[in-house]
Amino acid sequence: MLTRAWVGLARFLELIGCRAFYSFLAPIWHRLPSVAGLQDGILIPIEGYRKGRRDARYYAGANGLRILTYVPICFGYQKYGSVFGWVALAMLSAFHVASILTELYKYALLHIAKQWNLVREGLHWPLGPDPESPRTRGYFAPLRFETKQGYVNIGMEWFRIRVVLFVDGLSGGPAQERGSRKGLFNFTSDTIAAEKIHLIAAFLCLGLMIPFVPVRATGYLWYIGCLLMLDLYLVMLQRYHRTRVWDALRLERGNDPKPRNHGPAGSK
């Protein structure tokens, strides 16, 4: 009876667009099957099940906390009567709510898969795109000047440890799969997705500042500025992650017969 409730919830969330939103955010090799796919008996590897539950807990919690950071901004928009600010904040909050519902959808799919005995040991989802694809070249590859020591010198290792503790605490435990070849590649893909999200969030924070500039509300400007700096630091953290694992990822995919000219990008 309880499983039927989860199935109903998942179908409802698909109906209101969570599946489409999920497909937009998640690469196909990370994507869980739909309710229809589970009914057809599509299996889920145990590591995918564990990672999915962990990620769903973290991203739902992180989006919820981010919404809470907007509460002080609401008081500011109310005080200064900013229609533009309310619209911008409503759009940004809608994105976070959609993200939370999508994580609930993923959690429901994993629960259904477990109840239907579709989670199996010894299965492996296929690797994502080859590292030669644009996902790990160009801007998202470590740039010429990026080195591990350089990031350590600006305090990024200290910041990384605190973020890891926060993520593990919010998600219920540390990641288990990052030491493998597939784990490293998936981790790299995750950092690219996270960097995009935080770049967008930083840009939107600039939009949230606009209503407070004409009225010189310095307190609110400083507050939003702190959120902006947090997003920018999280962008740098993703690049630090990729700088740290780049050489290891290349070595573990050294069986590619085509040469890959990454140059000094993997230097540390």
PDB file of N, CA and C in Angstrom, residues 161-252:
ATOM      1  N   ILE A 161      37.484  21.423   2.674  1.00  0.00           N
ATOM      2  CA  ILE A 161      37.240  20.541   3.815  1.00  0.00           C
ATOM      3  C   ILE A 161      35.937  20.918   4.507  1.00  0.00           C
ATOM      4  N   ARG A 162      35.697  22.211   4.679  1.00  0.00           N
ATOM      5  CA  ARG A 162      34.448  22.646   5.333  1.00  0.00           C
ATOM      6  C   ARG A 162      33.228  22.306   4.489  1.00  0.00           C
ATOM      7  N   VAL A 163      33.350  22.459   3.171  1.00  0.00           N
ATOM      8  CA  VAL A 163      32.225  22.127   2.293  1.00  0.00           C
ATOM      9  C   VAL A 163      31.956  20.629   2.312  1.00  0.00           C
ATOM     10  N   VAL A 164      33.016  19.819   2.314  1.00  0.00           N
ATOM     11  CA  VAL A 164      32.842  18.363   2.374  1.00  0.00           C
ATOM     12  C   VAL A 164      32.111  17.965   3.649  1.00  0.00           C
ATOM     13  N   LEU A 165      32.499  18.547   4.764  1.00  0.00           N
ATOM     14  CA  LEU A 165      31.828  18.245   6.033  1.00  0.00           C
ATOM     15  C   LEU A 165      30.355  18.647   5.987  1.00  0.00           C
ATOM     16  N   PHE A 166      30.091  19.798   5.382  1.00  0.00           N
ATOM     17  CA  PHE A 166      28.707  20.257   5.264  1.00  0.00           C
ATOM     18  C   PHE A 166      27.893  19.326   4.370  1.00  0.00           C
ATOM     19  N   VAL A 167      28.458  18.963   3.207  1.00  0.00           N
ATOM     20  CA  VAL A 167      27.753  18.088   2.262  1.00  0.00           C
ATOM     21  C   VAL A 167      27.502  16.720   2.877  1.00  0.00           C
ATOM     22  N   ASP A 168      28.529  16.151   3.511  1.00  0.00           N
ATOM     23  CA  ASP A 168      28.365  14.830   4.124  1.00  0.00           C
ATOM     24  C   ASP A 168      27.333  14.856   5.245  1.00  0.00           C
ATOM     25  N   GLY A 169      27.322  15.949   6.012  1.00  0.00           N
ATOM     26  CA  GLY A 169      26.350  16.055   7.086  1.00  0.00           C
ATOM     27  C   GLY A 169      24.929  16.180   6.572  1.00  0.00           C
ATOM     28  N   LEU A 170      24.752  16.928   5.482  1.00  0.00           N
ATOM     29  CA  LEU A 170      23.416  17.144   4.933  1.00  0.00           C
ATOM     30  C   LEU A 170      22.913  15.928   4.166  1.00  0.00           C
ATOM     31  N   SER A 171      23.833  15.175   3.549  1.00  0.00           N
ATOM     32  CA  SER A 171      23.427  14.046   2.701  1.00  0.00           C
ATOM     33  C   SER A 171      23.410  12.721   3.449  1.00  0.00           C
ATOM     34  N   GLY A 172      23.950  12.682   4.650  1.00  0.00           N
ATOM     35  CA  GLY A 172      23.892  11.451   5.440  1.00  0.00           C
ATOM     36  C   GLY A 172      25.126  10.588   5.375  1.00  0.00           C
ATOM     37  N   GLY A 173      26.210  11.073   4.763  1.00  0.00           N
ATOM     38  CA  GLY A 173      27.435  10.283   4.720  1.00  0.00           C
ATOM     39  C   GLY A 173      28.285  10.633   3.524  1.00  0.00           C
ATOM     40  N   PRO A 174      29.542  10.194   3.518  1.00  0.00           N
ATOM     41  CA  PRO A 174      30.454  10.512   2.417  1.00  0.00           C
ATOM     42  C   PRO A 174      30.148   9.708   1.170  1.00  0.00           C
ATOM     43  N   ALA A 175      30.591  10.237   0.024  1.00  0.00           N
ATOM     44  CA  ALA A 175      30.465   9.499  -1.234  1.00  0.00           C
ATOM     45  C   ALA A 175      31.350   8.262  -1.193  1.00  0.00           C
ATOM     46  N   GLN A 176      30.934   7.208  -1.899  1.00  0.00           N
ATOM     47  CA  GLN A 176      31.651   5.935  -1.831  1.00  0.00           C
ATOM     48  C   GLN A 176      32.377   5.579  -3.116  1.00  0.00           C
ATOM     49  N   GLU A 177      32.014   6.222  -4.245  1.00  0.00           N
ATOM     50  CA  GLU A 177      32.451   5.698  -5.531  1.00  0.00           C
ATOM     51  C   GLU A 177      33.531   6.516  -6.219  1.00  0.00           C
ATOM     52  N   ARG A 178      34.085   7.555  -5.570  1.00  0.00           N
ATOM     53  CA  ARG A 178      34.933   8.482  -6.307  1.00  0.00           C
ATOM     54  C   ARG A 178      36.325   7.941  -6.610  1.00  0.00           C
ATOM     55  N   GLY A 179      36.763   6.857  -5.969  1.00  0.00           N
ATOM     56  CA  GLY A 179      38.101   6.353  -6.225  1.00  0.00           C
ATOM     57  C   GLY A 179      38.218   5.563  -7.509  1.00  0.00           C
ATOM     58  N   SER A 180      37.111   5.140  -8.102  1.00  0.00           N
ATOM     59  CA  SER A 180      37.140   4.355  -9.328  1.00  0.00           C
ATOM     60  C   SER A 180      37.246   5.266 -10.537  1.00  0.00           C
ATOM     61  N   ARG A 181      37.541   4.663 -11.694  1.00  0.00           N
ATOM     62  CA  ARG A 181      37.607   5.440 -12.928  1.00  0.00           C
ATOM     63  C   ARG A 181      36.275   6.109 -13.224  1.00  0.00           C
ATOM     64  N   LYS A 182      35.196   5.336 -13.160  1.00  0.00           N
ATOM     65  CA  LYS A 182      33.881   5.898 -13.427  1.00  0.00           C
ATOM     66  C   LYS A 182      33.516   6.931 -12.365  1.00  0.00           C
ATOM     67  N   GLY A 183      33.907   6.651 -11.108  1.00  0.00           N
ATOM     68  CA  GLY A 183      33.617   7.601 -10.052  1.00  0.00           C
ATOM     69  C   GLY A 183      34.293   8.942 -10.283  1.00  0.00           C
ATOM     70  N   LEU A 184      35.566   8.918 -10.733  1.00  0.00           N
ATOM     71  CA  LEU A 184      36.283  10.157 -11.012  1.00  0.00           C
ATOM     72  C   LEU A 184      35.639  10.922 -12.164  1.00  0.00           C
ATOM     73  N   PHE A 185      35.248  10.184 -13.210  1.00  0.00           N
ATOM     74  CA  PHE A 185      34.640  10.865 -14.347  1.00  0.00           C
ATOM     75  C   PHE A 185      33.304  11.468 -13.951  1.00  0.00           C
ATOM     76  N   ASN A 186      32.499  10.704 -13.227  1.00  0.00           N
ATOM     77  CA  ASN A 186      31.210  11.223 -12.787  1.00  0.00           C
ATOM     78  C   ASN A 186      31.389  12.422 -11.858  1.00  0.00           C
ATOM     79  N   PHE A 187      32.407  12.353 -10.992  1.00  0.00           N
ATOM     80  CA  PHE A 187      32.682  13.465 -10.088  1.00  0.00           C
ATOM     81  C   PHE A 187      33.043  14.721 -10.882  1.00  0.00           C
ATOM     82  N   THR A 188      33.857  14.549 -11.940  1.00  0.00           N
ATOM     83  CA  THR A 188      34.219  15.673 -12.792  1.00  0.00           C
ATOM     84  C   THR A 188      32.982  16.269 -13.455  1.00  0.00           C
ATOM     85  N   SER A 189      32.094  15.400 -13.956  1.00  0.00           N
ATOM     86  CA  SER A 189      30.855  15.883 -14.566  1.00  0.00           C
ATOM     87  C   SER A 189      29.995  16.624 -13.547  1.00  0.00           C
ATOM     88  N   ASP A 190      29.959  16.113 -12.314  1.00  0.00           N
ATOM     89  CA  ASP A 190      29.186  16.775 -11.255  1.00  0.00           C
ATOM     90  C   ASP A 190      29.731  18.173 -10.977  1.00  0.00           C
ATOM     91  N   THR A 191      31.064  18.318 -10.993  1.00  0.00           N
ATOM     92  CA  THR A 191      31.637  19.636 -10.713  1.00  0.00           C
ATOM     93  C   THR A 191      31.312  20.631 -11.821  1.00  0.00           C
ATOM     94  N   ILE A 192      31.245  20.149 -13.065  1.00  0.00           N
ATOM     95  CA  ILE A 192      30.887  21.036 -14.174  1.00  0.00           C
ATOM     96  C   ILE A 192      29.448  21.524 -14.010  1.00  0.00           C
ATOM     97  N   ALA A 193      28.541  20.590 -13.675  1.00  0.00           N
ATOM     98  CA  ALA A 193      27.142  20.974 -13.459  1.00  0.00           C
ATOM     99  C   ALA A 193      27.026  21.955 -12.296  1.00  0.00           C
ATOM    100  N   ALA A 194      27.759  21.690 -11.199  1.00  0.00           N
ATOM    101  CA  ALA A 194      27.700  22.577 -10.032  1.00  0.00           C
ATOM    102  C   ALA A 194      28.259  23.950 -10.369  1.00  0.00           C
ATOM    103  N   GLU A 195      29.324  23.995 -11.166  1.00  0.00           N
ATOM    104  CA  GLU A 195      29.900  25.290 -11.531  1.00  0.00           C
ATOM    105  C   GLU A 195      28.906  26.113 -12.345  1.00  0.00           C
ATOM    106  N   LYS A 196      28.198  25.470 -13.267  1.00  0.00           N
ATOM    107  CA  LYS A 196      27.193  26.187 -14.057  1.00  0.00           C
ATOM    108  C   LYS A 196      26.106  26.775 -13.149  1.00  0.00           C
ATOM    109  N   ILE A 197      25.633  25.954 -12.202  1.00  0.00           N
ATOM    110  CA  ILE A 197      24.566  26.401 -11.305  1.00  0.00           C
ATOM    111  C   ILE A 197      25.014  27.599 -10.478  1.00  0.00           C
ATOM    112  N   HIS A 198      26.241  27.535  -9.945  1.00  0.00           N
ATOM    113  CA  HIS A 198      26.708  28.633  -9.094  1.00  0.00           C
ATOM    114  C   HIS A 198      27.057  29.877  -9.913  1.00  0.00           C
ATOM    115  N   LEU A 199      27.462  29.704 -11.165  1.00  0.00           N
ATOM    116  CA  LEU A 199      27.655  30.868 -12.020  1.00  0.00           C
ATOM    117  C   LEU A 199      26.322  31.576 -12.280  1.00  0.00           C
ATOM    118  N   ILE A 200      25.280  30.781 -12.549  1.00  0.00           N
ATOM    119  CA  ILE A 200      23.948  31.356 -12.755  1.00  0.00           C
ATOM    120  C   ILE A 200      23.466  32.038 -11.476  1.00  0.00           C
ATOM    121  N   ALA A 201      23.679  31.367 -10.335  1.00  0.00           N
ATOM    122  CA  ALA A 201      23.244  31.945  -9.055  1.00  0.00           C
ATOM    123  C   ALA A 201      23.970  33.253  -8.787  1.00  0.00           C
ATOM    124  N   ALA A 202      25.260  33.322  -9.098  1.00  0.00           N
ATOM    125  CA  ALA A 202      26.017  34.558  -8.893  1.00  0.00           C
ATOM    126  C   ALA A 202      25.465  35.675  -9.770  1.00  0.00           C
ATOM    127  N   PHE A 203      25.134  35.348 -11.002  1.00  0.00           N
ATOM    128  CA  PHE A 203      24.566  36.346 -11.908  1.00  0.00           C
ATOM    129  C   PHE A 203      23.215  36.849 -11.383  1.00  0.00           C
ATOM    130  N   LEU A 204      22.391  35.918 -10.877  1.00  0.00           N
ATOM    131  CA  LEU A 204      21.087  36.303 -10.345  1.00  0.00           C
ATOM    132  C   LEU A 204      21.227  37.144  -9.073  1.00  0.00           C
ATOM    133  N   CYS A 205      22.260  36.871  -8.283  1.00  0.00           N
ATOM    134  CA  CYS A 205      22.503  37.699  -7.094  1.00  0.00           C
ATOM    135  C   CYS A 205      22.749  39.153  -7.483  1.00  0.00           C
ATOM    136  N   LEU A 206      23.427  39.355  -8.603  1.00  0.00           N
ATOM    137  CA  LEU A 206      23.622  40.735  -9.076  1.00  0.00           C
ATOM    138  C   LEU A 206      22.271  41.383  -9.374  1.00  0.00           C
ATOM    139  N   GLY A 207      21.334  40.579  -9.946  1.00  0.00           N
ATOM    140  CA  GLY A 207      19.997  41.096 -10.213  1.00  0.00           C
ATOM    141  C   GLY A 207      19.257  41.457  -8.937  1.00  0.00           C
ATOM    142  N   LEU A 208      19.449  40.634  -7.888  1.00  0.00           N
ATOM    143  CA  LEU A 208      18.784  40.922  -6.613  1.00  0.00           C
ATOM    144  C   LEU A 208      19.294  42.212  -5.979  1.00  0.00           C
ATOM    145  N   MET A 209      20.518  42.598  -6.329  1.00  0.00           N
ATOM    146  CA  MET A 209      21.099  43.820  -5.768  1.00  0.00           C
ATOM    147  C   MET A 209      20.505  45.091  -6.375  1.00  0.00           C
ATOM    148  N   ILE A 210      20.048  45.002  -7.624  1.00  0.00           N
ATOM    149  CA  ILE A 210      19.670  46.201  -8.376  1.00  0.00           C
ATOM    150  C   ILE A 210      18.673  47.097  -7.634  1.00  0.00           C
ATOM    151  N   PRO A 211      17.589  46.561  -7.049  1.00  0.00           N
ATOM    152  CA  PRO A 211      16.631  47.459  -6.383  1.00  0.00           C
ATOM    153  C   PRO A 211      17.211  48.223  -5.193  1.00  0.00           C
ATOM    154  N   PHE A 212      18.294  47.705  -4.596  1.00  0.00           N
ATOM    155  CA  PHE A 212      18.853  48.349  -3.408  1.00  0.00           C
ATOM    156  C   PHE A 212      19.897  49.411  -3.748  1.00  0.00           C
ATOM    157  N   VAL A 213      20.346  49.460  -5.017  1.00  0.00           N
ATOM    158  CA  VAL A 213      21.384  50.421  -5.389  1.00  0.00           C
ATOM    159  C   VAL A 213      20.856  51.852  -5.369  1.00  0.00           C
ATOM    160  N   PRO A 214      19.707  52.158  -6.007  1.00  0.00           N
ATOM    161  CA  PRO A 214      19.246  53.563  -6.002  1.00  0.00           C
ATOM    162  C   PRO A 214      18.944  54.110  -4.612  1.00  0.00           C
ATOM    163  N   VAL A 215      18.490  53.239  -3.708  1.00  0.00           N
ATOM    164  CA  VAL A 215      18.137  53.718  -2.361  1.00  0.00           C
ATOM    165  C   VAL A 215      19.317  53.615  -1.393  1.00  0.00           C
ATOM    166  N   ARG A 216      20.453  53.153  -1.895  1.00  0.00           N
ATOM    167  CA  ARG A 216      21.683  53.043  -1.102  1.00  0.00           C
ATOM    168  C   ARG A 216      21.475  52.250   0.186  1.00  0.00           C
ATOM    169  N   ALA A 217      20.807  51.113   0.038  1.00  0.00           N
ATOM    170  CA  ALA A 217      20.579  50.227   1.185  1.00  0.00           C
ATOM    171  C   ALA A 217      21.817  49.349   1.361  1.00  0.00           C
ATOM    172  N   THR A 218      22.835  49.922   1.999  1.00  0.00           N
ATOM    173  CA  THR A 218      24.135  49.252   2.063  1.00  0.00           C
ATOM    174  C   THR A 218      24.085  47.930   2.825  1.00  0.00           C
ATOM    175  N   GLY A 219      23.232  47.861   3.857  1.00  0.00           N
ATOM    176  CA  GLY A 219      23.148  46.612   4.613  1.00  0.00           C
ATOM    177  C   GLY A 219      22.701  45.455   3.745  1.00  0.00           C
ATOM    178  N   TYR A 220      21.678  45.679   2.936  1.00  0.00           N
ATOM    179  CA  TYR A 220      21.186  44.632   2.046  1.00  0.00           C
ATOM    180  C   TYR A 220      22.195  44.339   0.935  1.00  0.00           C
ATOM    181  N   LEU A 221      22.857  45.380   0.459  1.00  0.00           N
ATOM    182  CA  LEU A 221      23.871  45.174  -0.579  1.00  0.00           C
ATOM    183  C   LEU A 221      25.022  44.306  -0.058  1.00  0.00           C
ATOM    184  N   TRP A 222      25.441  44.569   1.174  1.00  0.00           N
ATOM    185  CA  TRP A 222      26.499  43.749   1.772  1.00  0.00           C
ATOM    186  C   TRP A 222      26.027  42.304   1.942  1.00  0.00           C
ATOM    187  N   TYR A 223      24.801  42.139   2.377  1.00  0.00           N
ATOM    188  CA  TYR A 223      24.266  40.788   2.593  1.00  0.00           C
ATOM    189  C   TYR A 223      24.224  40.001   1.289  1.00  0.00           C
ATOM    190  N   ILE A 224      23.654  40.587   0.246  1.00  0.00           N
ATOM    191  CA  ILE A 224      23.589  39.895  -1.046  1.00  0.00           C
ATOM    192  C   ILE A 224      25.001  39.715  -1.609  1.00  0.00           C
ATOM    193  N   GLY A 225      25.872  40.691  -1.328  1.00  0.00           N
ATOM    194  CA  GLY A 225      27.258  40.556  -1.772  1.00  0.00           C
ATOM    195  C   GLY A 225      27.932  39.335  -1.167  1.00  0.00           C
ATOM    196  N   CYS A 226      27.599  39.036   0.091  1.00  0.00           N
ATOM    197  CA  CYS A 226      28.152  37.833   0.737  1.00  0.00           C
ATOM    198  C   CYS A 226      27.654  36.567   0.035  1.00  0.00           C
ATOM    199  N   LEU A 227      26.367  36.550  -0.341  1.00  0.00           N
ATOM    200  CA  LEU A 227      25.830  35.410  -1.086  1.00  0.00           C
ATOM    201  C   LEU A 227      26.518  35.286  -2.440  1.00  0.00           C
ATOM    202  N   LEU A 228      26.766  36.431  -3.080  1.00  0.00           N
ATOM    203  CA  LEU A 228      27.461  36.445  -4.357  1.00  0.00           C
ATOM    204  C   LEU A 228      28.871  35.879  -4.216  1.00  0.00           C
ATOM    205  N   MET A 229      29.601  36.310  -3.187  1.00  0.00           N
ATOM    206  CA  MET A 229      30.963  35.815  -2.985  1.00  0.00           C
ATOM    207  C   MET A 229      30.966  34.329  -2.660  1.00  0.00           C
ATOM    208  N   LEU A 230      29.960  33.862  -1.934  1.00  0.00           N
ATOM    209  CA  LEU A 230      29.873  32.440  -1.645  1.00  0.00           C
ATOM    210  C   LEU A 230      29.725  31.644  -2.933  1.00  0.00           C
ATOM    211  N   ASP A 231      28.856  32.116  -3.836  1.00  0.00           N
ATOM    212  CA  ASP A 231      28.678  31.419  -5.113  1.00  0.00           C
ATOM    213  C   ASP A 231      29.967  31.434  -5.926  1.00  0.00           C
ATOM    214  N   LEU A 232      30.663  32.573  -5.943  1.00  0.00           N
ATOM    215  CA  LEU A 232      31.916  32.644  -6.704  1.00  0.00           C
ATOM    216  C   LEU A 232      32.986  31.731  -6.100  1.00  0.00           C
ATOM    217  N   TYR A 233      33.005  31.643  -4.775  1.00  0.00           N
ATOM    218  CA  TYR A 233      33.970  30.746  -4.139  1.00  0.00           C
ATOM    219  C   TYR A 233      33.621  29.284  -4.432  1.00  0.00           C
ATOM    220  N   LEU A 234      32.337  28.988  -4.515  1.00  0.00           N
ATOM    221  CA  LEU A 234      31.923  27.628  -4.870  1.00  0.00           C
ATOM    222  C   LEU A 234      32.242  27.320  -6.330  1.00  0.00           C
ATOM    223  N   VAL A 235      32.216  28.332  -7.188  1.00  0.00           N
ATOM    224  CA  VAL A 235      32.678  28.150  -8.570  1.00  0.00           C
ATOM    225  C   VAL A 235      34.154  27.772  -8.580  1.00  0.00           C
ATOM    226  N   MET A 236      34.959  28.513  -7.825  1.00  0.00           N
ATOM    227  CA  MET A 236      36.394  28.206  -7.766  1.00  0.00           C
ATOM    228  C   MET A 236      36.644  26.832  -7.157  1.00  0.00           C
ATOM    229  N   LEU A 237      35.800  26.421  -6.212  1.00  0.00           N
ATOM    230  CA  LEU A 237      35.954  25.104  -5.603  1.00  0.00           C
ATOM    231  C   LEU A 237      35.783  24.004  -6.645  1.00  0.00           C
ATOM    232  N   GLN A 238      34.809  24.153  -7.540  1.00  0.00           N
ATOM    233  CA  GLN A 238      34.613  23.139  -8.579  1.00  0.00           C
ATOM    234  C   GLN A 238      35.837  23.054  -9.490  1.00  0.00           C
ATOM    235  N   ARG A 239      36.418  24.189  -9.800  1.00  0.00           N
ATOM    236  CA  ARG A 239      37.618  24.201 -10.645  1.00  0.00           C
ATOM    237  C   ARG A 239      38.815  23.605  -9.894  1.00  0.00           C
ATOM    238  N   TYR A 240      38.871  23.845  -8.601  1.00  0.00           N
ATOM    239  CA  TYR A 240      39.916  23.231  -7.781  1.00  0.00           C
ATOM    240  C   TYR A 240      39.768  21.708  -7.782  1.00  0.00           C
ATOM    241  N   HIS A 241      38.537  21.230  -7.637  1.00  0.00           N
ATOM    242  CA  HIS A 241      38.290  19.786  -7.704  1.00  0.00           C
ATOM    243  C   HIS A 241      38.836  19.206  -9.009  1.00  0.00           C
ATOM    244  N   ARG A 242      38.516  19.855 -10.125  1.00  0.00           N
ATOM    245  CA  ARG A 242      38.941  19.297 -11.422  1.00  0.00           C
ATOM    246  C   ARG A 242      40.449  19.384 -11.600  1.00  0.00           C
ATOM    247  N   THR A 243      41.060  20.434 -11.078  1.00  0.00           N
ATOM    248  CA  THR A 243      42.521  20.527 -11.146  1.00  0.00           C
ATOM    249  C   THR A 243      43.172  19.387 -10.376  1.00  0.00           C
ATOM    250  N   ARG A 244      42.586  19.012  -9.244  1.00  0.00           N
ATOM    251  CA  ARG A 244      43.141  17.933  -8.412  1.00  0.00           C
ATOM    252  C   ARG A 244      43.015  16.563  -9.068  1.00  0.00           C
ATOM    253  N   VAL A 245      41.908  16.314  -9.763  1.00  0.00           N
ATOM    254  CA  VAL A 245      41.686  14.959 -10.304  1.00  0.00           C
ATOM    255  C   VAL A 245      42.050  14.841 -11.778  1.00  0.00           C
ATOM    256  N   TRP A 246      42.437  15.915 -12.416  1.00  0.00           N
ATOM    257  CA  TRP A 246      42.613  15.894 -13.874  1.00  0.00           C
ATOM    258  C   TRP A 246      43.647  14.872 -14.328  1.00  0.00           C
ATOM    259  N   ASP A 247      44.807  14.873 -13.711  1.00  0.00           N
ATOM    260  CA  ASP A 247      45.848  13.919 -14.117  1.00  0.00           C
ATOM    261  C   ASP A 247      45.407  12.488 -13.885  1.00  0.00           C
ATOM    262  N   ALA A 248      44.810  12.238 -12.740  1.00  0.00           N
ATOM    263  CA  ALA A 248      44.355  10.881 -12.439  1.00  0.00           C
ATOM    264  C   ALA A 248      43.290  10.427 -13.435  1.00  0.00           C
ATOM    265  N   LEU A 249      42.411  11.296 -13.808  1.00  0.00           N
ATOM    266  CA  LEU A 249      41.362  10.953 -14.764  1.00  0.00           C
ATOM    267  C   LEU A 249      41.951  10.637 -16.123  1.00  0.00           C
ATOM    268  N   ARG A 250      42.933  11.398 -16.564  1.00  0.00           N
ATOM    269  CA  ARG A 250      43.577  11.146 -17.864  1.00  0.00           C
ATOM    270  C   ARG A 250      44.307   9.809 -17.846  1.00  0.00           C
ATOM    271  N   LEU A 251      45.044   9.518 -16.788  1.00  0.00           N
ATOM    272  CA  LEU A 251      45.779   8.261 -16.707  1.00  0.00           C
ATOM    273  C   LEU A 251      44.836   7.068 -16.754  1.00  0.00           C
ATOM    274  N   GLU A 252      43.726   7.145 -16.070  1.00  0.00           N
ATOM    275  CA  GLU A 252      42.805   6.026 -16.018  1.00  0.00           C
ATOM    276  C   GLU A 252      42.041   5.832 -17.319  1.00  0.00           C
TER     277      GLU A 252
END
